[in-house]
């Protein structure tokens, strides 16, 4: 029974995903994030304005 806990820990470490590794690097996304802005699907929050696009035009680039 103790071996199951060890195997679970090993599988958890083997299949752990790296943060952000699956995101393709779009030029507009890199530009948006390098300026301190963030990407969002749909409209930006009320105190933010859409200043461009992200992910190849699928998302809005929001800034204060």
mmCIF file of the N, C-alpha and C atoms, coordinates in Angstrom:
data_MODEL
# 
_entry.id   MODEL 
# 
loop_
_atom_site.group_PDB 
_atom_site.id 
_atom_site.type_symbol 
_atom_site.label_atom_id 
_atom_site.label_alt_id 
_atom_site.label_comp_id 
_atom_site.label_asym_id 
_atom_site.label_entity_id 
_atom_site.label_seq_id 
_atom_site.pdbx_PDB_ins_code 
_atom_site.Cartn_x 
_atom_site.Cartn_y 
_atom_site.Cartn_z 
_atom_site.occupancy 
_atom_site.B_iso_or_equiv 
_atom_site.pdbx_formal_charge 
_atom_site.auth_seq_id 
_atom_site.auth_comp_id 
_atom_site.auth_asym_id 
_atom_site.auth_atom_id 
_atom_site.pdbx_PDB_model_num 
ATOM 1   N N  . UNK A 1 1  ? 0.816   -1.189 0.000   1.00 0.00 ? 1  UNK A N  1 
ATOM 2   C CA . UNK A 1 1  ? 0.000   0.000  0.000   1.00 0.00 ? 1  UNK A CA 1 
ATOM 3   C C  . UNK A 1 1  ? 0.866   1.261  0.000   1.00 0.00 ? 1  UNK A C  1 
ATOM 4   N N  . UNK A 1 2  ? 2.010   1.188  0.653   1.00 0.00 ? 2  UNK A N  1 
ATOM 5   C CA . UNK A 1 2  ? 2.885   2.353  0.697   1.00 0.00 ? 2  UNK A CA 1 
ATOM 6   C C  . UNK A 1 2  ? 3.457   2.665  -0.681  1.00 0.00 ? 2  UNK A C  1 
ATOM 7   N N  . UNK A 1 3  ? 3.588   1.662  -1.529  1.00 0.00 ? 3  UNK A N  1 
ATOM 8   C CA . UNK A 1 3  ? 4.140   1.866  -2.865  1.00 0.00 ? 3  UNK A CA 1 
ATOM 9   C C  . UNK A 1 3  ? 3.209   2.714  -3.723  1.00 0.00 ? 3  UNK A C  1 
ATOM 10  N N  . UNK A 1 4  ? 1.905   2.669  -3.473  1.00 0.00 ? 4  UNK A N  1 
ATOM 11  C CA . UNK A 1 4  ? 0.959   3.470  -4.230  1.00 0.00 ? 4  UNK A CA 1 
ATOM 12  C C  . UNK A 1 4  ? 1.183   4.964  -4.011  1.00 0.00 ? 4  UNK A C  1 
ATOM 13  N N  . UNK A 1 5  ? 1.489   5.343  -2.789  1.00 0.00 ? 5  UNK A N  1 
ATOM 14  C CA . UNK A 1 5  ? 1.768   6.744  -2.499  1.00 0.00 ? 5  UNK A CA 1 
ATOM 15  C C  . UNK A 1 5  ? 3.026   7.205  -3.223  1.00 0.00 ? 5  UNK A C  1 
ATOM 16  N N  . UNK A 1 6  ? 4.036   6.368  -3.257  1.00 0.00 ? 6  UNK A N  1 
ATOM 17  C CA . UNK A 1 6  ? 5.266   6.690  -3.959  1.00 0.00 ? 6  UNK A CA 1 
ATOM 18  C C  . UNK A 1 6  ? 5.026   6.793  -5.461  1.00 0.00 ? 6  UNK A C  1 
ATOM 19  N N  . UNK A 1 7  ? 4.274   5.864  -6.021  1.00 0.00 ? 7  UNK A N  1 
ATOM 20  C CA . UNK A 1 7  ? 3.965   5.910  -7.445  1.00 0.00 ? 7  UNK A CA 1 
ATOM 21  C C  . UNK A 1 7  ? 3.138   7.146  -7.798  1.00 0.00 ? 7  UNK A C  1 
ATOM 22  N N  . UNK A 1 8  ? 2.214   7.497  -6.955  1.00 0.00 ? 8  UNK A N  1 
ATOM 23  C CA . UNK A 1 8  ? 1.418   8.694  -7.188  1.00 0.00 ? 8  UNK A CA 1 
ATOM 24  C C  . UNK A 1 8  ? 2.298   9.937  -7.214  1.00 0.00 ? 8  UNK A C  1 
ATOM 25  N N  . UNK A 1 9  ? 3.235   10.034 -6.299  1.00 0.00 ? 9  UNK A N  1 
ATOM 26  C CA . UNK A 1 9  ? 4.149   11.176 -6.253  1.00 0.00 ? 9  UNK A CA 1 
ATOM 27  C C  . UNK A 1 9  ? 5.025   11.223 -7.503  1.00 0.00 ? 9  UNK A C  1 
ATOM 28  N N  . UNK A 1 10 ? 5.499   10.075 -7.954  1.00 0.00 ? 10 UNK A N  1 
ATOM 29  C CA . UNK A 1 10 ? 6.340   10.025 -9.151  1.00 0.00 ? 10 UNK A CA 1 
ATOM 30  C C  . UNK A 1 10 ? 5.536   10.447 -10.375 1.00 0.00 ? 10 UNK A C  1 
ATOM 31  N N  . UNK A 1 11 ? 4.323   9.935  -10.529 1.00 0.00 ? 11 UNK A N  1 
ATOM 32  C CA . UNK A 1 11 ? 3.488   10.316 -11.663 1.00 0.00 ? 11 UNK A CA 1 
ATOM 33  C C  . UNK A 1 11 ? 3.150   11.805 -11.631 1.00 0.00 ? 11 UNK A C  1 
ATOM 34  N N  . UNK A 1 12 ? 2.918   12.332 -10.449 1.00 0.00 ? 12 UNK A N  1 
ATOM 35  C CA . UNK A 1 12 ? 2.618   13.750 -10.318 1.00 0.00 ? 12 UNK A CA 1 
ATOM 36  C C  . UNK A 1 12 ? 3.789   14.593 -10.802 1.00 0.00 ? 12 UNK A C  1 
ATOM 37  N N  . UNK A 1 13 ? 4.998   14.209 -10.463 1.00 0.00 ? 13 UNK A N  1 
ATOM 38  C CA . UNK A 1 13 ? 6.175   14.950 -10.904 1.00 0.00 ? 13 UNK A CA 1 
ATOM 39  C C  . UNK A 1 13 ? 6.446   14.773 -12.394 1.00 0.00 ? 13 UNK A C  1 
ATOM 40  N N  . UNK A 1 14 ? 6.197   13.586 -12.924 1.00 0.00 ? 14 UNK A N  1 
ATOM 41  C CA . UNK A 1 14 ? 6.452   13.329 -14.337 1.00 0.00 ? 14 UNK A CA 1 
ATOM 42  C C  . UNK A 1 14 ? 5.499   14.084 -15.252 1.00 0.00 ? 14 UNK A C  1 
ATOM 43  N N  . UNK A 1 15 ? 4.252   14.170 -14.854 1.00 0.00 ? 15 UNK A N  1 
ATOM 44  C CA . UNK A 1 15 ? 3.246   14.773 -15.717 1.00 0.00 ? 15 UNK A CA 1 
ATOM 45  C C  . UNK A 1 15 ? 2.898   16.198 -15.346 1.00 0.00 ? 15 UNK A C  1 
ATOM 46  N N  . UNK A 1 16 ? 3.712   16.821 -14.553 1.00 0.00 ? 16 UNK A N  1 
ATOM 47  C CA . UNK A 1 16 ? 3.472   18.199 -14.158 1.00 0.00 ? 16 UNK A CA 1 
ATOM 48  C C  . UNK A 1 16 ? 3.762   19.125 -15.342 1.00 0.00 ? 16 UNK A C  1 
ATOM 49  N N  . UNK A 1 17 ? 2.827   19.992 -15.664 1.00 0.00 ? 17 UNK A N  1 
ATOM 50  C CA . UNK A 1 17 ? 2.999   20.912 -16.793 1.00 0.00 ? 17 UNK A CA 1 
ATOM 51  C C  . UNK A 1 17 ? 3.712   22.177 -16.326 1.00 0.00 ? 17 UNK A C  1 
ATOM 52  N N  . UNK A 1 18 ? 4.505   22.723 -17.198 1.00 0.00 ? 18 UNK A N  1 
ATOM 53  C CA . UNK A 1 18 ? 5.181   23.979 -16.917 1.00 0.00 ? 18 UNK A CA 1 
ATOM 54  C C  . UNK A 1 18 ? 4.221   25.124 -17.230 1.00 0.00 ? 18 UNK A C  1 
ATOM 55  N N  . UNK A 1 19 ? 4.181   26.110 -16.373 1.00 0.00 ? 19 UNK A N  1 
ATOM 56  C CA . UNK A 1 19 ? 3.272   27.216 -16.548 1.00 0.00 ? 19 UNK A CA 1 
ATOM 57  C C  . UNK A 1 19 ? 3.570   27.984 -17.829 1.00 0.00 ? 19 UNK A C  1 
ATOM 58  N N  . UNK A 1 20 ? 2.559   28.136 -18.659 1.00 0.00 ? 20 UNK A N  1 
ATOM 59  C CA . UNK A 1 20 ? 2.705   28.912 -19.882 1.00 0.00 ? 20 UNK A CA 1 
ATOM 60  C C  . UNK A 1 20 ? 3.385   28.203 -21.020 1.00 0.00 ? 20 UNK A C  1 
ATOM 61  N N  . UNK A 1 21 ? 3.704   26.953 -20.896 1.00 0.00 ? 21 UNK A N  1 
ATOM 62  C CA . UNK A 1 21 ? 4.444   26.266 -21.936 1.00 0.00 ? 21 UNK A CA 1 
ATOM 63  C C  . UNK A 1 21 ? 3.589   25.951 -23.153 1.00 0.00 ? 21 UNK A C  1 
ATOM 64  N N  . UNK A 1 22 ? 2.268   25.922 -23.012 1.00 0.00 ? 22 UNK A N  1 
ATOM 65  C CA . UNK A 1 22 ? 1.406   25.555 -24.123 1.00 0.00 ? 22 UNK A CA 1 
ATOM 66  C C  . UNK A 1 22 ? 0.983   26.765 -24.951 1.00 0.00 ? 22 UNK A C  1 
ATOM 67  N N  . UNK A 1 23 ? 1.276   27.974 -24.495 1.00 0.00 ? 23 UNK A N  1 
ATOM 68  C CA . UNK A 1 23 ? 0.870   29.169 -25.217 1.00 0.00 ? 23 UNK A CA 1 
ATOM 69  C C  . UNK A 1 23 ? 1.804   29.443 -26.390 1.00 0.00 ? 23 UNK A C  1 
ATOM 70  N N  . UNK A 1 24 ? 1.268   29.498 -27.607 1.00 0.00 ? 24 UNK A N  1 
ATOM 71  C CA . UNK A 1 24 ? 2.106   29.904 -28.730 1.00 0.00 ? 24 UNK A CA 1 
ATOM 72  C C  . UNK A 1 24 ? 2.410   31.389 -28.614 1.00 0.00 ? 24 UNK A C  1 
ATOM 73  N N  . UNK A 1 25 ? 3.556   31.808 -29.081 1.00 0.00 ? 25 UNK A N  1 
ATOM 74  C CA . UNK A 1 25 ? 3.957   33.195 -28.964 1.00 0.00 ? 25 UNK A CA 1 
ATOM 75  C C  . UNK A 1 25 ? 3.500   33.983 -30.193 1.00 0.00 ? 25 UNK A C  1 
ATOM 76  N N  . UNK A 1 26 ? 2.416   34.707 -30.040 1.00 0.00 ? 26 UNK A N  1 
ATOM 77  C CA . UNK A 1 26 ? 1.937   35.599 -31.081 1.00 0.00 ? 26 UNK A CA 1 
ATOM 78  C C  . UNK A 1 26 ? 2.611   36.953 -30.889 1.00 0.00 ? 26 UNK A C  1 
ATOM 79  N N  . UNK A 1 27 ? 2.905   37.628 -31.981 1.00 0.00 ? 27 UNK A N  1 
ATOM 80  C CA . UNK A 1 27 ? 3.594   38.917 -31.900 1.00 0.00 ? 27 UNK A CA 1 
ATOM 81  C C  . UNK A 1 27 ? 2.762   39.948 -31.149 1.00 0.00 ? 27 UNK A C  1 
ATOM 82  N N  . UNK A 1 28 ? 1.443   39.968 -31.389 1.00 0.00 ? 28 UNK A N  1 
ATOM 83  C CA . UNK A 1 28 ? 0.606   40.951 -30.712 1.00 0.00 ? 28 UNK A CA 1 
ATOM 84  C C  . UNK A 1 28 ? 0.483   40.664 -29.216 1.00 0.00 ? 28 UNK A C  1 
ATOM 85  N N  . UNK A 1 29 ? 0.519   39.389 -28.838 1.00 0.00 ? 29 UNK A N  1 
ATOM 86  C CA . UNK A 1 29 ? 0.462   39.024 -27.419 1.00 0.00 ? 29 UNK A CA 1 
ATOM 87  C C  . UNK A 1 29 ? 1.743   39.439 -26.701 1.00 0.00 ? 29 UNK A C  1 
ATOM 88  N N  . UNK A 1 30 ? 2.876   39.199 -27.328 1.00 0.00 ? 30 UNK A N  1 
ATOM 89  C CA . UNK A 1 30 ? 4.157   39.581 -26.736 1.00 0.00 ? 30 UNK A CA 1 
ATOM 90  C C  . UNK A 1 30 ? 4.226   41.090 -26.566 1.00 0.00 ? 30 UNK A C  1 
ATOM 91  N N  . UNK A 1 31 ? 3.772   41.832 -27.568 1.00 0.00 ? 31 UNK A N  1 
ATOM 92  C CA . UNK A 1 31 ? 3.793   43.294 -27.497 1.00 0.00 ? 31 UNK A CA 1 
ATOM 93  C C  . UNK A 1 31 ? 2.886   43.805 -26.386 1.00 0.00 ? 31 UNK A C  1 
ATOM 94  N N  . UNK A 1 32 ? 1.696   43.215 -26.277 1.00 0.00 ? 32 UNK A N  1 
ATOM 95  C CA . UNK A 1 32 ? 0.741   43.632 -25.244 1.00 0.00 ? 32 UNK A CA 1 
ATOM 96  C C  . UNK A 1 32 ? 1.308   43.403 -23.850 1.00 0.00 ? 32 UNK A C  1 
ATOM 97  N N  . UNK A 1 33 ? 1.825   42.215 -23.608 1.00 0.00 ? 33 UNK A N  1 
ATOM 98  C CA . UNK A 1 33 ? 2.328   41.887 -22.273 1.00 0.00 ? 33 UNK A CA 1 
ATOM 99  C C  . UNK A 1 33 ? 3.623   42.615 -21.940 1.00 0.00 ? 33 UNK A C  1 
ATOM 100 N N  . UNK A 1 34 ? 4.439   42.944 -22.947 1.00 0.00 ? 34 UNK A N  1 
ATOM 101 C CA . UNK A 1 34 ? 5.688   43.654 -22.680 1.00 0.00 ? 34 UNK A CA 1 
ATOM 102 C C  . UNK A 1 34 ? 5.424   45.094 -22.259 1.00 0.00 ? 34 UNK A C  1 
ATOM 103 N N  . UNK A 1 35 ? 4.258   45.619 -22.594 1.00 0.00 ? 35 UNK A N  1 
ATOM 104 C CA . UNK A 1 35 ? 3.892   46.981 -22.203 1.00 0.00 ? 35 UNK A CA 1 
ATOM 105 C C  . UNK A 1 35 ? 3.153   47.018 -20.868 1.00 0.00 ? 35 UNK A C  1 
ATOM 106 N N  . UNK A 1 36 ? 3.062   45.881 -20.183 1.00 0.00 ? 36 UNK A N  1 
ATOM 107 C CA . UNK A 1 36 ? 2.414   45.821 -18.879 1.00 0.00 ? 36 UNK A CA 1 
ATOM 108 C C  . UNK A 1 36 ? 0.906   45.683 -18.947 1.00 0.00 ? 36 UNK A C  1 
ATOM 109 N N  . UNK A 1 37 ? 0.375   45.333 -20.103 1.00 0.00 ? 37 UNK A N  1 
ATOM 110 C CA . UNK A 1 37 ? -1.064  45.169 -20.272 1.00 0.00 ? 37 UNK A CA 1 
ATOM 111 C C  . UNK A 1 37 ? -1.412  43.685 -20.154 1.00 0.00 ? 37 UNK A C  1 
ATOM 112 N N  . UNK A 1 38 ? -2.691  43.343 -20.275 1.00 0.00 ? 38 UNK A N  1 
ATOM 113 C CA . UNK A 1 38 ? -3.096  41.942 -20.179 1.00 0.00 ? 38 UNK A CA 1 
ATOM 114 C C  . UNK A 1 38 ? -4.118  41.617 -21.250 1.00 0.00 ? 38 UNK A C  1 
ATOM 115 N N  . UNK A 1 39 ? -4.220  40.337 -21.576 1.00 0.00 ? 39 UNK A N  1 
ATOM 116 C CA . UNK A 1 39 ? -5.141  39.855 -22.606 1.00 0.00 ? 39 UNK A CA 1 
ATOM 117 C C  . UNK A 1 39 ? -6.406  39.311 -21.950 1.00 0.00 ? 39 UNK A C  1 
ATOM 118 N N  . UNK A 1 40 ? -7.534  39.528 -22.636 1.00 0.00 ? 40 UNK A N  1 
ATOM 119 C CA . UNK A 1 40 ? -8.802  39.050 -22.087 1.00 0.00 ? 40 UNK A CA 1 
ATOM 120 C C  . UNK A 1 40 ? -9.773  38.727 -23.217 1.00 0.00 ? 40 UNK A C  1 
ATOM 121 N N  . UNK A 1 41 ? -10.514 37.624 -23.047 1.00 0.00 ? 41 UNK A N  1 
ATOM 122 C CA . UNK A 1 41 ? -11.556 37.258 -24.005 1.00 0.00 ? 41 UNK A CA 1 
ATOM 123 C C  . UNK A 1 41 ? -12.770 38.128 -23.716 1.00 0.00 ? 41 UNK A C  1 
ATOM 124 N N  . UNK A 1 42 ? -13.342 38.714 -24.742 1.00 0.00 ? 42 UNK A N  1 
ATOM 125 C CA . UNK A 1 42 ? -14.515 39.572 -24.557 1.00 0.00 ? 42 UNK A CA 1 
ATOM 126 C C  . UNK A 1 42 ? -14.101 40.984 -24.182 1.00 0.00 ? 42 UNK A C  1 
ATOM 127 N N  . UNK A 1 43 ? -15.045 41.697 -23.589 1.00 0.00 ? 43 UNK A N  1 
ATOM 128 C CA . UNK A 1 43 ? -14.811 43.096 -23.235 1.00 0.00 ? 43 UNK A CA 1 
ATOM 129 C C  . UNK A 1 43 ? -13.872 43.224 -22.043 1.00 0.00 ? 43 UNK A C  1 
ATOM 130 N N  . UNK A 1 44 ? -13.144 44.328 -22.020 1.00 0.00 ? 44 UNK A N  1 
ATOM 131 C CA . UNK A 1 44 ? -12.258 44.611 -20.885 1.00 0.00 ? 44 UNK A CA 1 
ATOM 132 C C  . UNK A 1 44 ? -13.096 45.039 -19.680 1.00 0.00 ? 44 UNK A C  1 
ATOM 133 N N  . UNK A 1 45 ? -12.550 44.916 -18.463 1.00 0.00 ? 45 UNK A N  1 
ATOM 134 C CA . UNK A 1 45 ? -13.286 45.367 -17.273 1.00 0.00 ? 45 UNK A CA 1 
ATOM 135 C C  . UNK A 1 45 ? -13.630 46.857 -17.373 1.00 0.00 ? 45 UNK A C  1 
ATOM 136 N N  . UNK A 1 46 ? -14.589 47.338 -16.592 1.00 0.00 ? 46 UNK A N  1 
ATOM 137 C CA . UNK A 1 46 ? -15.072 48.722 -16.706 1.00 0.00 ? 46 UNK A CA 1 
ATOM 138 C C  . UNK A 1 46 ? -13.999 49.803 -16.603 1.00 0.00 ? 46 UNK A C  1 
ATOM 139 N N  . UNK A 1 47 ? -12.993 49.629 -15.789 1.00 0.00 ? 47 UNK A N  1 
ATOM 140 C CA . UNK A 1 47 ? -11.982 50.678 -15.636 1.00 0.00 ? 47 UNK A CA 1 
ATOM 141 C C  . UNK A 1 47 ? -10.825 50.547 -16.617 1.00 0.00 ? 47 UNK A C  1 
ATOM 142 N N  . UNK A 1 48 ? -10.903 49.594 -17.546 1.00 0.00 ? 48 UNK A N  1 
ATOM 143 C CA . UNK A 1 48 ? -9.841  49.359 -18.521 1.00 0.00 ? 48 UNK A CA 1 
ATOM 144 C C  . UNK A 1 48 ? -10.366 49.617 -19.932 1.00 0.00 ? 48 UNK A C  1 
ATOM 145 N N  . UNK A 1 49 ? -9.448  49.905 -20.847 1.00 0.00 ? 49 UNK A N  1 
ATOM 146 C CA . UNK A 1 49 ? -9.813  50.147 -22.245 1.00 0.00 ? 49 UNK A CA 1 
ATOM 147 C C  . UNK A 1 49 ? -9.091  49.154 -23.141 1.00 0.00 ? 49 UNK A C  1 
ATOM 148 N N  . UNK A 1 50 ? -9.751  48.734 -24.214 1.00 0.00 ? 50 UNK A N  1 
ATOM 149 C CA . UNK A 1 50 ? -9.132  47.838 -25.187 1.00 0.00 ? 50 UNK A CA 1 
ATOM 150 C C  . UNK A 1 50 ? -8.196  48.669 -26.067 1.00 0.00 ? 50 UNK A C  1 
ATOM 151 N N  . UNK A 1 51 ? -6.904  48.325 -26.056 1.00 0.00 ? 51 UNK A N  1 
ATOM 152 C CA . UNK A 1 51 ? -5.927  49.104 -26.807 1.00 0.00 ? 51 UNK A CA 1 
ATOM 153 C C  . UNK A 1 51 ? -5.330  48.318 -27.963 1.00 0.00 ? 51 UNK A C  1 
ATOM 154 N N  . UNK A 1 52 ? -5.753  47.097 -28.160 1.00 0.00 ? 52 UNK A N  1 
ATOM 155 C CA . UNK A 1 52 ? -5.231  46.282 -29.247 1.00 0.00 ? 52 UNK A CA 1 
ATOM 156 C C  . UNK A 1 52 ? -5.785  44.879 -29.161 1.00 0.00 ? 52 UNK A C  1 
ATOM 157 N N  . UNK A 1 53 ? -5.075  43.939 -29.796 1.00 0.00 ? 53 UNK A N  1 
ATOM 158 C CA . UNK A 1 53 ? -5.522  42.548 -29.797 1.00 0.00 ? 53 UNK A CA 1 
ATOM 159 C C  . UNK A 1 53 ? -4.412  41.633 -29.293 1.00 0.00 ? 53 UNK A C  1 
ATOM 160 N N  . UNK A 1 54 ? -4.802  40.402 -28.960 1.00 0.00 ? 54 UNK A N  1 
ATOM 161 C CA . UNK A 1 54 ? -3.874  39.359 -28.514 1.00 0.00 ? 54 UNK A CA 1 
ATOM 162 C C  . UNK A 1 54 ? -4.250  38.056 -29.207 1.00 0.00 ? 54 UNK A C  1 
ATOM 163 N N  . UNK A 1 55 ? -3.344  37.103 -29.171 1.00 0.00 ? 55 UNK A N  1 
ATOM 164 C CA . UNK A 1 55 ? -3.563  35.756 -29.701 1.00 0.00 ? 55 UNK A CA 1 
ATOM 165 C C  . UNK A 1 55 ? -4.082  35.791 -31.136 1.00 0.00 ? 55 UNK A C  1 
ATOM 166 N N  . UNK A 1 56 ? -3.439  36.581 -31.968 1.00 0.00 ? 56 UNK A N  1 
ATOM 167 C CA . UNK A 1 56 ? -3.802  36.636 -33.374 1.00 0.00 ? 56 UNK A CA 1 
ATOM 168 C C  . UNK A 1 56 ? -5.144  37.301 -33.638 1.00 0.00 ? 56 UNK A C  1 
ATOM 169 N N  . UNK A 1 57 ? -5.553  38.230 -32.780 1.00 0.00 ? 57 UNK A N  1 
ATOM 170 C CA . UNK A 1 57 ? -6.802  38.943 -32.964 1.00 0.00 ? 57 UNK A CA 1 
ATOM 171 C C  . UNK A 1 57 ? -7.999  38.310 -32.295 1.00 0.00 ? 57 UNK A C  1 
ATOM 172 N N  . UNK A 1 58 ? -7.818  37.235 -31.559 1.00 0.00 ? 58 UNK A N  1 
ATOM 173 C CA . UNK A 1 58 ? -8.941  36.556 -30.907 1.00 0.00 ? 58 UNK A CA 1 
ATOM 174 C C  . UNK A 1 58 ? -9.302  37.166 -29.561 1.00 0.00 ? 58 UNK A C  1 
ATOM 175 N N  . UNK A 1 59 ? -8.367  37.893 -28.941 1.00 0.00 ? 59 UNK A N  1 
ATOM 176 C CA . UNK A 1 59 ? -8.593  38.458 -27.616 1.00 0.00 ? 59 UNK A CA 1 
ATOM 177 C C  . UNK A 1 59 ? -8.305  39.957 -27.645 1.00 0.00 ? 59 UNK A C  1 
ATOM 178 N N  . UNK A 1 60 ? -8.775  40.670 -26.614 1.00 0.00 ? 60 UNK A N  1 
ATOM 179 C CA . UNK A 1 60 ? -8.509  42.102 -26.473 1.00 0.00 ? 60 UNK A CA 1 
ATOM 180 C C  . UNK A 1 60 ? -7.290  42.322 -25.575 1.00 0.00 ? 60 UNK A C  1 
ATOM 181 N N  . UNK A 1 61 ? -6.520  43.340 -25.901 1.00 0.00 ? 61 UNK A N  1 
ATOM 182 C CA . UNK A 1 61 ? -5.421  43.773 -25.047 1.00 0.00 ? 61 UNK A CA 1 
ATOM 183 C C  . UNK A 1 61 ? -5.950  44.938 -24.211 1.00 0.00 ? 61 UNK A C  1 
ATOM 184 N N  . UNK A 1 62 ? -5.989  44.779 -22.899 1.00 0.00 ? 62 UNK A N  1 
ATOM 185 C CA . UNK A 1 62 ? -6.599  45.773 -22.011 1.00 0.00 ? 62 UNK A CA 1 
ATOM 186 C C  . UNK A 1 62 ? -5.526  46.548 -21.251 1.00 0.00 ? 62 UNK A C  1 
ATOM 187 N N  . UNK A 1 63 ? -5.763  47.852 -21.110 1.00 0.00 ? 63 UNK A N  1 
ATOM 188 C CA . UNK A 1 63 ? -4.852  48.699 -20.332 1.00 0.00 ? 63 UNK A CA 1 
ATOM 189 C C  . UNK A 1 63 ? -5.667  49.700 -19.538 1.00 0.00 ? 63 UNK A C  1 
ATOM 190 N N  . UNK A 1 64 ? -5.068  50.237 -18.507 1.00 0.00 ? 64 UNK A N  1 
ATOM 191 C CA . UNK A 1 64 ? -5.740  51.227 -17.668 1.00 0.00 ? 64 UNK A CA 1 
ATOM 192 C C  . UNK A 1 64 ? -5.773  52.561 -18.308 1.00 0.00 ? 64 UNK A C  1 
# 
